[in-house]
CSV table of C-alpha atoms in Angstrom, one decimal:
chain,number,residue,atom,x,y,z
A,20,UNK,CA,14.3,22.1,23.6
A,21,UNK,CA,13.5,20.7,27.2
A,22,UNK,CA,9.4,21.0,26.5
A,23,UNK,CA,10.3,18.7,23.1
A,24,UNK,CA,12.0,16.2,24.8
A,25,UNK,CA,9.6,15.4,27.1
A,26,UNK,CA,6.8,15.6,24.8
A,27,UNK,CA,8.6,12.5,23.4
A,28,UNK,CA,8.1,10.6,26.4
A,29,UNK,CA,4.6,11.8,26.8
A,30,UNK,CA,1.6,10.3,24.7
A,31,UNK,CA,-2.0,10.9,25.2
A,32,UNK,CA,-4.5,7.7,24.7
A,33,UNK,CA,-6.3,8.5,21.3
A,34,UNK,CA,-9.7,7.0,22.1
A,35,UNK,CA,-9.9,8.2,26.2
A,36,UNK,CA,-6.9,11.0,26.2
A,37,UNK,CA,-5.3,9.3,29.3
A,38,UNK,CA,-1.7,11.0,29.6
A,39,UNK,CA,1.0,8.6,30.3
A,40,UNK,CA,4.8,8.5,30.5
A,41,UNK,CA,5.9,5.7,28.1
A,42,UNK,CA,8.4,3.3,28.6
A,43,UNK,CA,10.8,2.6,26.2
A,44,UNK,CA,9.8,-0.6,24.7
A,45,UNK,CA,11.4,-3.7,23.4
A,46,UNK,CA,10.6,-5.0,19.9
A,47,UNK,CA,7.8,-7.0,20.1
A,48,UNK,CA,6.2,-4.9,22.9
A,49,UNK,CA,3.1,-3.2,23.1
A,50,UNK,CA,1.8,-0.2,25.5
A,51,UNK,CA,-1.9,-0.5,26.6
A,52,UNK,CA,-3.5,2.5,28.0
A,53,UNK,CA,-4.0,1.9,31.9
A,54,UNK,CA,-7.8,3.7,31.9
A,55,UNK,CA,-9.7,2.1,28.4
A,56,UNK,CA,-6.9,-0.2,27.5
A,57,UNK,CA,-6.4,0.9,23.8
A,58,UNK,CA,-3.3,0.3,21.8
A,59,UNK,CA,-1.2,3.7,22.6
A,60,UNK,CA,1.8,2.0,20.9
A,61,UNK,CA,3.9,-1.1,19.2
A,62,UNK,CA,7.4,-1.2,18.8
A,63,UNK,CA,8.1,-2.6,15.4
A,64,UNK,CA,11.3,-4.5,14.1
A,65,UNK,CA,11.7,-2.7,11.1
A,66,UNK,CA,9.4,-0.3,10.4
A,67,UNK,CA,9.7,1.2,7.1
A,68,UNK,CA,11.8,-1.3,5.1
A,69,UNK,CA,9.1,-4.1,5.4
A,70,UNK,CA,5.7,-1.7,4.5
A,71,UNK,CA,7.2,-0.5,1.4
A,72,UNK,CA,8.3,-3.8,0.3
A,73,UNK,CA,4.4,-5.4,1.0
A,74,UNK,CA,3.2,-2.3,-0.7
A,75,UNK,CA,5.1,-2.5,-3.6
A,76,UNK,CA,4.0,-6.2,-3.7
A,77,UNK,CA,0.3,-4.8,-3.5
A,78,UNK,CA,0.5,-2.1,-6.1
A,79,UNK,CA,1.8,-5.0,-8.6
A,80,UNK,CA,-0.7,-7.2,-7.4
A,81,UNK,CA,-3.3,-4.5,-8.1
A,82,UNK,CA,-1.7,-3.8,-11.4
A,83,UNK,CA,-2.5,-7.7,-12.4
A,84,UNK,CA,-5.9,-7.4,-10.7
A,85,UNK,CA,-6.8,-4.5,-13.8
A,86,UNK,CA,-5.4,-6.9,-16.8
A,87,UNK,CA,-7.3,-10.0,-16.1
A,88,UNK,CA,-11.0,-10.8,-15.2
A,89,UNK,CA,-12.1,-11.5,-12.0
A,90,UNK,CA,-15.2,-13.7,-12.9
A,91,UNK,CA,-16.6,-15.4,-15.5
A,92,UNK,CA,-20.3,-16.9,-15.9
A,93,UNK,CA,-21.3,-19.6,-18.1
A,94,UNK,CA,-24.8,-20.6,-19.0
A,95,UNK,CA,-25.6,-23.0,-22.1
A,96,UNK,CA,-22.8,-21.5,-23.4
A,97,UNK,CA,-22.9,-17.9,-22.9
A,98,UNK,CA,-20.0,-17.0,-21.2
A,99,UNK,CA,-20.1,-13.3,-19.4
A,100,UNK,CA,-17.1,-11.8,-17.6
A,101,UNK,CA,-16.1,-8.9,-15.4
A,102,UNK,CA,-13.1,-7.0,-14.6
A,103,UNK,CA,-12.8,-5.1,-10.7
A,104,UNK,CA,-12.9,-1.5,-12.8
A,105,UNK,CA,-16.0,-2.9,-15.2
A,106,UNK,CA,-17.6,-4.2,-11.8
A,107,UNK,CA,-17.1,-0.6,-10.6
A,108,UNK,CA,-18.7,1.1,-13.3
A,109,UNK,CA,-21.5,-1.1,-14.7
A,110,UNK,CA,-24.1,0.5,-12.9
A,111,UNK,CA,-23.6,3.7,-14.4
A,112,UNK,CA,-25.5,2.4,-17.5
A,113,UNK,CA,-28.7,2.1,-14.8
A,114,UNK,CA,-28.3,5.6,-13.7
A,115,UNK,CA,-26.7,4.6,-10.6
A,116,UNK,CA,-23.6,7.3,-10.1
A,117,UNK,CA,-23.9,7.6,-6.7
A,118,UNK,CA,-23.5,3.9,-6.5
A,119,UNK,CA,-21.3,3.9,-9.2
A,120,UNK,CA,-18.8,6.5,-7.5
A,121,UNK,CA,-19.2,4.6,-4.0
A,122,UNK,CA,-17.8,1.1,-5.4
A,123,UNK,CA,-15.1,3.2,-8.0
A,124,UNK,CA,-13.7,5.2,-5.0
A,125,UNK,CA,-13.7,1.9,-2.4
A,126,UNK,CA,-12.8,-0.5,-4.7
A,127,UNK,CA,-10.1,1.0,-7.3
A,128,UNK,CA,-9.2,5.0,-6.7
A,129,UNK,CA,-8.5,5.0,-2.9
A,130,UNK,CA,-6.3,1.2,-2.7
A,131,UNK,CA,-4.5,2.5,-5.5
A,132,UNK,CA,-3.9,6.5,-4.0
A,133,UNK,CA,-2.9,4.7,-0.9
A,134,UNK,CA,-0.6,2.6,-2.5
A,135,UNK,CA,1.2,5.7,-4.5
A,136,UNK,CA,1.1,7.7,-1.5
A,137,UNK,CA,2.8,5.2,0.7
A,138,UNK,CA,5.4,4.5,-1.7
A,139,UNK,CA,5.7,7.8,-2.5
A,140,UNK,CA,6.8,8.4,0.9
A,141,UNK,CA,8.1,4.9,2.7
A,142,UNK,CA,10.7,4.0,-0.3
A,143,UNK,CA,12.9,6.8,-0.4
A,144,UNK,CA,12.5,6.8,3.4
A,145,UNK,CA,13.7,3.0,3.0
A,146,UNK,CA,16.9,4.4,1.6
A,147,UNK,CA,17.8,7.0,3.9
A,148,UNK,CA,15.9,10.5,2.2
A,149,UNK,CA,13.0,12.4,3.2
A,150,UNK,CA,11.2,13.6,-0.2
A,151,UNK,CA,9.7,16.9,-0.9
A,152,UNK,CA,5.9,16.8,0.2
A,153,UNK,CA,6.4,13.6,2.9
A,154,UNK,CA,4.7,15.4,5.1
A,155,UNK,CA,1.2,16.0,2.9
A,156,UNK,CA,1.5,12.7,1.2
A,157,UNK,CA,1.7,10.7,4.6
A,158,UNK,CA,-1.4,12.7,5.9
A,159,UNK,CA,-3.2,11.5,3.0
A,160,UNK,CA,-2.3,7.8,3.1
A,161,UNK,CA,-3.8,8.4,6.7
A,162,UNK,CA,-6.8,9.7,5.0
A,163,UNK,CA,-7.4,6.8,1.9
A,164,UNK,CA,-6.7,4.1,4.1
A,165,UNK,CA,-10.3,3.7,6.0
A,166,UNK,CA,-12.1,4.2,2.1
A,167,UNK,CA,-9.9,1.2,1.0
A,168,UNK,CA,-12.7,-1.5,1.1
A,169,UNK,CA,-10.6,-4.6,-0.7
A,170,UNK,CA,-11.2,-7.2,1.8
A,171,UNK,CA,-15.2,-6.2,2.4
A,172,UNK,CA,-14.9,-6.2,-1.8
A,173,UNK,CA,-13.1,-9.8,-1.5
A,174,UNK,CA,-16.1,-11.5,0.8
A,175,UNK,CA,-18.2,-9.8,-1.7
A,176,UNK,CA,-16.7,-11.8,-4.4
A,177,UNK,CA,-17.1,-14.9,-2.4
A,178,UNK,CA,-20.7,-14.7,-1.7
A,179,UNK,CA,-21.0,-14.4,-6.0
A,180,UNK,CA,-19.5,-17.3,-6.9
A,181,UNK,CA,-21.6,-19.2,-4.0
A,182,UNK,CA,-24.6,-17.7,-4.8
A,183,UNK,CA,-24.1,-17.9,-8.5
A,184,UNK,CA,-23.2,-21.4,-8.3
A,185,UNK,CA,-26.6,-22.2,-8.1
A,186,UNK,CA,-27.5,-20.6,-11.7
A,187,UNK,CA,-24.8,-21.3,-13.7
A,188,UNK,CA,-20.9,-21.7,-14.0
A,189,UNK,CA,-19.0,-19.6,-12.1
A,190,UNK,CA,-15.5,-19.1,-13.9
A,191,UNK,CA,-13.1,-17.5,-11.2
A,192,UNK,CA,-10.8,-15.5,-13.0
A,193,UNK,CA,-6.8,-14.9,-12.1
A,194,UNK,CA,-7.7,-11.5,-11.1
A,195,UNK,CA,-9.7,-13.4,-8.0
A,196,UNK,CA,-6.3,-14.8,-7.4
A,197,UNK,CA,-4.4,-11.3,-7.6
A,198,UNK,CA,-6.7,-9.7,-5.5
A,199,UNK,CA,-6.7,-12.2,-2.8
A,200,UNK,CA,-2.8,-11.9,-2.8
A,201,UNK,CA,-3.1,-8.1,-2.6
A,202,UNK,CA,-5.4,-8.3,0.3
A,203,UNK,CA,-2.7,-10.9,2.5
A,204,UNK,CA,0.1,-7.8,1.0
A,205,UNK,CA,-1.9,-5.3,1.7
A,206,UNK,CA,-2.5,-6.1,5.5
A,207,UNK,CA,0.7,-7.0,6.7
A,208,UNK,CA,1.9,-3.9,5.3
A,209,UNK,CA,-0.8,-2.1,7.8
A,210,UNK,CA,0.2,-4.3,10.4
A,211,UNK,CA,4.4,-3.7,9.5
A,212,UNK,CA,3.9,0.2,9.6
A,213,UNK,CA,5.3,1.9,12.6
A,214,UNK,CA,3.2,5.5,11.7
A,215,UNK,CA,5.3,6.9,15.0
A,216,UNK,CA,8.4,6.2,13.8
A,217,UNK,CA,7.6,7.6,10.3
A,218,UNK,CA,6.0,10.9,11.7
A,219,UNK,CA,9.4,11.0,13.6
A,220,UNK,CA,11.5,11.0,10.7
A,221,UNK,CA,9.9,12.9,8.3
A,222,UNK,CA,8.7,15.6,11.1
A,223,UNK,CA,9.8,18.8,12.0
A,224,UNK,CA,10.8,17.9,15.4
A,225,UNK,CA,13.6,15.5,15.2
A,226,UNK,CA,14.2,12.6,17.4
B,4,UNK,CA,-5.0,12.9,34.3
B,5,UNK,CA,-5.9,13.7,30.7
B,6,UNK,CA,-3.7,15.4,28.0
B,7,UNK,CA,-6.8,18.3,28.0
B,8,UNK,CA,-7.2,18.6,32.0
B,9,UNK,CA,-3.0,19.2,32.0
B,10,UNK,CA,-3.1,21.8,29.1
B,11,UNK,CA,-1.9,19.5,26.4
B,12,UNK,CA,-2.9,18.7,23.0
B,13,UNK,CA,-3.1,15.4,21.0
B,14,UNK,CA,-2.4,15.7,17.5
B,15,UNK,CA,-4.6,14.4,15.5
B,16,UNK,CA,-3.1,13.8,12.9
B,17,UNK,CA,0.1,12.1,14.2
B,18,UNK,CA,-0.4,11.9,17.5
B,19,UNK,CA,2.0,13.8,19.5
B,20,UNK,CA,1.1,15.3,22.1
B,21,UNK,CA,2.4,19.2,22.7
B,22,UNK,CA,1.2,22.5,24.9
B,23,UNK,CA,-0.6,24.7,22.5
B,24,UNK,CA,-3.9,26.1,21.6
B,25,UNK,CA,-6.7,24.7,19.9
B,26,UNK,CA,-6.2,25.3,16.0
B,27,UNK,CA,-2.3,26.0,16.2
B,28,UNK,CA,-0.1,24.0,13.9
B,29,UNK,CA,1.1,20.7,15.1
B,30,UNK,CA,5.0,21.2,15.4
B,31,UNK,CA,5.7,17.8,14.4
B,32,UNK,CA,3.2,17.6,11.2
B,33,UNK,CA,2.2,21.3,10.8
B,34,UNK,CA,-1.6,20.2,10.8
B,35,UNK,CA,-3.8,21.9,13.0
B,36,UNK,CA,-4.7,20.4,16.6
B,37,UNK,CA,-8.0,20.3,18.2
B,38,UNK,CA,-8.2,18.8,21.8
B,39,UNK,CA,-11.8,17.3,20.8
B,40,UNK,CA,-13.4,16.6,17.5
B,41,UNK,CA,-15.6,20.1,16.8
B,42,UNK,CA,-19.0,19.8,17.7
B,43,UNK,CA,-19.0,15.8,18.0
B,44,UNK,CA,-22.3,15.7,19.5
B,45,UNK,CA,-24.3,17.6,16.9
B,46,UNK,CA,-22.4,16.2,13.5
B,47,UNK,CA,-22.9,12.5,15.1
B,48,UNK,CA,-26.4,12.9,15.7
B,49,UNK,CA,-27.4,14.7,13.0
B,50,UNK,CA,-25.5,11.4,10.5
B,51,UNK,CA,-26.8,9.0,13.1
B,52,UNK,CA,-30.6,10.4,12.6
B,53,UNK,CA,-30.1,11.0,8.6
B,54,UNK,CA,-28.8,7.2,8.2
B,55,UNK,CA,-31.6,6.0,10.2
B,56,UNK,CA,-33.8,8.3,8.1
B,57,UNK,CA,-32.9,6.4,4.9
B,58,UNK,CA,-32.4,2.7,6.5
B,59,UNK,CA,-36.5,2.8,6.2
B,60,UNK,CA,-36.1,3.4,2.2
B,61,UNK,CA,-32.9,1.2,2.4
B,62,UNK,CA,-35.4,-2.0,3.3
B,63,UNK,CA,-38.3,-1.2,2.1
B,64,UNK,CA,-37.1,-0.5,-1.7
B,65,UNK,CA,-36.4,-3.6,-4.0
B,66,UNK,CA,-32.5,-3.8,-4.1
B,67,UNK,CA,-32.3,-5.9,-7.4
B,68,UNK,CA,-35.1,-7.4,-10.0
B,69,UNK,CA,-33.9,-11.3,-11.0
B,70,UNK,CA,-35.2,-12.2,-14.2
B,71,UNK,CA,-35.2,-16.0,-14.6
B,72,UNK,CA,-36.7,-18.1,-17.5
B,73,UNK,CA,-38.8,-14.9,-18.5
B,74,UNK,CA,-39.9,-14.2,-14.8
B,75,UNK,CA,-39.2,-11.1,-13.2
B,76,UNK,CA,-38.6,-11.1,-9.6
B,77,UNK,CA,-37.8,-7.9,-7.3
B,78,UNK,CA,-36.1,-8.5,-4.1
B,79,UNK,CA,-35.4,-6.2,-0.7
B,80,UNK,CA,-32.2,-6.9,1.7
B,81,UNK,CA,-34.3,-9.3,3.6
B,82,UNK,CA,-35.8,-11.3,1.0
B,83,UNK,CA,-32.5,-11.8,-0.9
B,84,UNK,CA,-31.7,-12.9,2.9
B,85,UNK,CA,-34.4,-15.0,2.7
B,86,UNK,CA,-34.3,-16.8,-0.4
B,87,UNK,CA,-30.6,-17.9,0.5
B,88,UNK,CA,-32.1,-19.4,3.6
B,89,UNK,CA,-34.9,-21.2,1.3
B,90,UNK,CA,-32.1,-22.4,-0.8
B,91,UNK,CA,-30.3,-23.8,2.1
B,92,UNK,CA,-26.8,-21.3,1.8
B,93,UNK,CA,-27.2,-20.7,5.9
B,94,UNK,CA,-23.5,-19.4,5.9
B,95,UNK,CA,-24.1,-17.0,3.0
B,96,UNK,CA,-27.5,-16.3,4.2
B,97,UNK,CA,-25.7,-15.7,8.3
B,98,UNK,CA,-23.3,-13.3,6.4
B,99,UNK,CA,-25.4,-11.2,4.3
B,100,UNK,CA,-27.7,-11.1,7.4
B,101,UNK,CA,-24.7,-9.9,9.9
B,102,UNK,CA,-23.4,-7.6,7.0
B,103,UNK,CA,-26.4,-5.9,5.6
B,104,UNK,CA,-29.0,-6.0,8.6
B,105,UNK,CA,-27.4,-6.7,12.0
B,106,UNK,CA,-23.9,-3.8,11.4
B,107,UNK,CA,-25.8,-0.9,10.1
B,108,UNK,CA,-28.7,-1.3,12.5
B,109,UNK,CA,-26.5,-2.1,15.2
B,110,UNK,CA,-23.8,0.8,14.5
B,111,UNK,CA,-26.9,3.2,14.6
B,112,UNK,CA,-28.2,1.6,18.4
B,113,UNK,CA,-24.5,1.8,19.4
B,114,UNK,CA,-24.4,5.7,18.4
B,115,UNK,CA,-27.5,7.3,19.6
B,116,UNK,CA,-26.7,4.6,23.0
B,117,UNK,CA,-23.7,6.3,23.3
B,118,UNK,CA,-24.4,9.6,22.3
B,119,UNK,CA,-27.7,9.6,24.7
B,120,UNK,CA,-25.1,8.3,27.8
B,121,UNK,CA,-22.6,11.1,26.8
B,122,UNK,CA,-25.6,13.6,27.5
B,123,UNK,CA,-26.8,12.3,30.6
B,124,UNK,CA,-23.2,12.1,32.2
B,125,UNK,CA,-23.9,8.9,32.5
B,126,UNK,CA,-20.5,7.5,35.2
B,127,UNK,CA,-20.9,3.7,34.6
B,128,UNK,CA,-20.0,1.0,32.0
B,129,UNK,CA,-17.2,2.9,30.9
B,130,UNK,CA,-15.1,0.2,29.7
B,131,UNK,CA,-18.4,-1.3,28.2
B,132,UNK,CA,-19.0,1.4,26.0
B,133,UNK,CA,-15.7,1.5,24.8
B,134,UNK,CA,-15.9,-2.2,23.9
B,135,UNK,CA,-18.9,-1.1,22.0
B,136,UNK,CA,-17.2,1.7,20.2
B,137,UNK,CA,-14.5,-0.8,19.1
B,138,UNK,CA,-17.1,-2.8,17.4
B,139,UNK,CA,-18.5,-0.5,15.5
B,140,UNK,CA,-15.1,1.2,14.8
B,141,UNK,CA,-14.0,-2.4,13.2
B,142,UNK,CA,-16.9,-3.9,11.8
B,143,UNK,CA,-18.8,-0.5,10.5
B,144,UNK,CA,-17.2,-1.1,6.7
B,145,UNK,CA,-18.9,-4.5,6.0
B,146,UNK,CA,-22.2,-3.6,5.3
B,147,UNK,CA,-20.2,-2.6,1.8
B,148,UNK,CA,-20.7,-6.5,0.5
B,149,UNK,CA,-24.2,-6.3,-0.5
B,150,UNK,CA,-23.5,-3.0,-2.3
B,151,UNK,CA,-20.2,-4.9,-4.5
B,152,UNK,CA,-22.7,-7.9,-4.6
B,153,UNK,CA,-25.7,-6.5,-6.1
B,154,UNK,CA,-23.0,-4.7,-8.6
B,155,UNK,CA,-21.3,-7.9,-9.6
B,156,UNK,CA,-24.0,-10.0,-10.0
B,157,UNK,CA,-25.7,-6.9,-12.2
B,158,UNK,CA,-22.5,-6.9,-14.4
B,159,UNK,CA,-21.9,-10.6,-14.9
B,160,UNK,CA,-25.4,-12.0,-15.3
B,161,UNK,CA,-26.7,-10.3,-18.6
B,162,UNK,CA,-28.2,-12.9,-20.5
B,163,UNK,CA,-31.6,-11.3,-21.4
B,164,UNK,CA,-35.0,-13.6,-20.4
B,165,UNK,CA,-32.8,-16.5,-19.6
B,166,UNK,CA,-31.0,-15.2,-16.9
B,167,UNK,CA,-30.7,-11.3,-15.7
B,168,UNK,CA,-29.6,-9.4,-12.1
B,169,UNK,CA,-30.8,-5.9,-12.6
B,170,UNK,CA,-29.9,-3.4,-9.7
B,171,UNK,CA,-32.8,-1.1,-8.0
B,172,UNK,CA,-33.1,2.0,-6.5
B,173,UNK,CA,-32.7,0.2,-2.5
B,174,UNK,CA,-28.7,-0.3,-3.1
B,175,UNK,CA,-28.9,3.8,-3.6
B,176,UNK,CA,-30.3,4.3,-0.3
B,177,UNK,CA,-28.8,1.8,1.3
B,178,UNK,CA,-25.4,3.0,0.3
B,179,UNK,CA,-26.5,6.1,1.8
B,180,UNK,CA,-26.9,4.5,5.0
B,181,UNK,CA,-23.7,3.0,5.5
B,182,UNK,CA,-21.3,5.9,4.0
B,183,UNK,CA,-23.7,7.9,6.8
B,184,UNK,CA,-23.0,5.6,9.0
B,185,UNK,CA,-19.4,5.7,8.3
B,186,UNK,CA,-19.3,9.8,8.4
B,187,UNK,CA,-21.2,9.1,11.9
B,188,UNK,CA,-18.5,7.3,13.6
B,189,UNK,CA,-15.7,9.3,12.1
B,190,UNK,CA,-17.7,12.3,13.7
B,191,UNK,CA,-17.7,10.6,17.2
B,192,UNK,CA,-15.5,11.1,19.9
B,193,UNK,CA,-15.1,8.7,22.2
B,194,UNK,CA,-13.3,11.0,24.7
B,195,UNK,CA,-16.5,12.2,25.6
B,196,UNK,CA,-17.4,9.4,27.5
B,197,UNK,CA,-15.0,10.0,29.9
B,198,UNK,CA,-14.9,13.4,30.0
B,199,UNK,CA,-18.8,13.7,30.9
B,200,UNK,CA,-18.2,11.0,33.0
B,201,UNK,CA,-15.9,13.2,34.7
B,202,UNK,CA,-18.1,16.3,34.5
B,203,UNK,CA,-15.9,17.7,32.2
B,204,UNK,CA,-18.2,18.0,29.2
């Protein structure tokens, strides 16, 4: 057990592998790595509670996002619209699936896995109970999150209804709305998660 | 001292570090550990060279046709650039610029820089290069908003000759770029710059 206990102590620096000897840290506090000065880590108030609250606040959020259209053109009285998911898949009547798959899996399927997968895991954690597959599921969520592209999607959105403006009326729809909520959720759930702290109590090694 | 030189391993998956062998389960997660990413050099170049390959194609092929008033009008990156500074959008036109031209050129520069230093064991700029890694480790994902552009403005502006956005083969290839570009610096370890500063590469 001695070789575990002071592998707690230990943490190598993930972009220089500096070893250091942590200090125990105050809430609030951050450990820098003394050689390239990355973020080794960040002691959190509350670290589970808080994520899966803002996530569930996203995956509601995303749930309005799908029911409601995002924008809506009007010129001399022909109105178009668009939903996020018939965004995503428009271009497969040009032929374009490789596009087509790129803006589905960025846009809709990997926010929404990483969503599932971190409720999947952080809500019964919330209450106290590890689930059955915590371990797989909270490797995946590590996996989804950099494919999430909602807030590259959002400026996207942005630059339409500017650019648009031009040519017609832009109608923004109350999915714009949604989706900007989901991206403010969405983010301070990243920035809530203690992944440490969760690794430590879903883990083999206790402590 | 680093967690290699001592005989320890990083996890990479959750980060703990422990004393075993390269490919051994994690005992914290149970996923494998690997003190470096396998073969970094090679994978990175080999994405780095492919997405500047297809950045050519990515440029030089229309990204979308705008039909207006009966006119058809095909349009590259640069020109769509271009006709947003002609219609005097300078912030749209300074964001598409950054987004589609300056981050996937520059995350390609920043690679092969990097990759070339690694190689030469180069000792100096250290923190530099890590500043550089940063950047391209945040901002790499951006170059996205032309790609969700050119597909919104193809799905809302259907309104035959009056007014249509259609989208061209260029957003193929330049979606190649960027996801290559993406792979690239997932494939790059920055832990090699201070190991062959070190000598230890």
């Amino acid at each position: 057990m001695a070789r575990i206990t002071s592998a707690i102590t230990l943490v190598a620096c993930h972009d220089c592998d500096l070893l250091h000897r942590l200090p125990s840290l105050k809430e609030g506090e951050v450990a820098c790595c003394l050689r390239c000065g990355a973020v080794l880590a960040r002691r959190r108030s509350d670290p589970v509670v808080r994520c899966a609250a803002l996530t569930l606040s996203a995956l509601l959020l995303f749930v309005i996002v799908n029911f409601f259209p995002l924008l809506g053109l009007n010129l001399g009285g022909r109105e178009t619209s668009m939903t996020l998911l018939e965004g995503a898949l428009e271009l497969g009547g040009h032929g374009m699936w490789d596009v087509v798959a790129l803006v589905f899996f960025t846009s809709w399927m990997f926010p929404l896995l990483h969503f599932l997968v971190l409720l999947y895991v952080l809500f019964p954690l919330a209450l106290g109970r590890v689930v059955p597959g915590a371990l797989t599921m909270f490797k995946a969520a590590g996996l989804f999150s950099p494919w999430g592209m909602i807030g590259v999607y959002m400026l996207g959105v942005f630059v339409a209804i500017v650019k648009l403006a031009d040519l017609a009326t832009v109608i923004p729809g109350m999915a714009v709305y949604a989706l900007g909520g989901l991206l403010v959720c969405s983010t301070a759930a990243g920035h809530a998660l203690d992944h440490d702290a969760v690794w430590k109590q879903i883990g083999r090694t206790k402590g | 001292m680093t967690a290699k030189g001592r005989g320890w391993i990083r996890c990479p998956t959750c980060g703990l570090p422990s004393q075993i062998q390269d490919h051994h389960p994690c005992p914290r997660c149970l996923a494998p550990v690997l003190s470096r990413k396998p073969n970094s050099l090679q994978r990175t170049w080999a994405l780095t060279l492919s997405a500047a390959t297809l950045y050519v194609p990515a440029n030089v092929y229309p990204i979308m046709t705008v039909i207006q008033m009966g006119h058809g009008q095909s349009k590259t990156i640069l020109a769509g650039v271009l006709a947003l500074v002609e219609a005097n959008m300078w912030p749209l036109a300074l964001i598409v610029f950054i987004a589609s031209v300056i981050v996937p050129l520059g995350k390609i520069i920043i690679l092969m820089y990097l990759l070339i230093s690694i190689q030469m064991g180069v000792t100096t700029h250290l923190k530099e290069r890590m500043i550089l890694y940063r950047l391209m480790e945040t901002f790499g994902h951006w170059s996205m908003v032309d790609i969700f552009l050119v597909t919104m403005l193809a799905t809302l502006v259907k309104m035959g000759t009056l007014a249509t956005i259609e989208p061209e083969i260029g957003v193929s290839f330049f979606g190649a770029v960027v996801v290559l570009t993406l792979f690239a610096a997932r494939a790059f370890d920055p832990r090699l710059i201070w190991d062959s500063a070190h000598g230890h590469l």
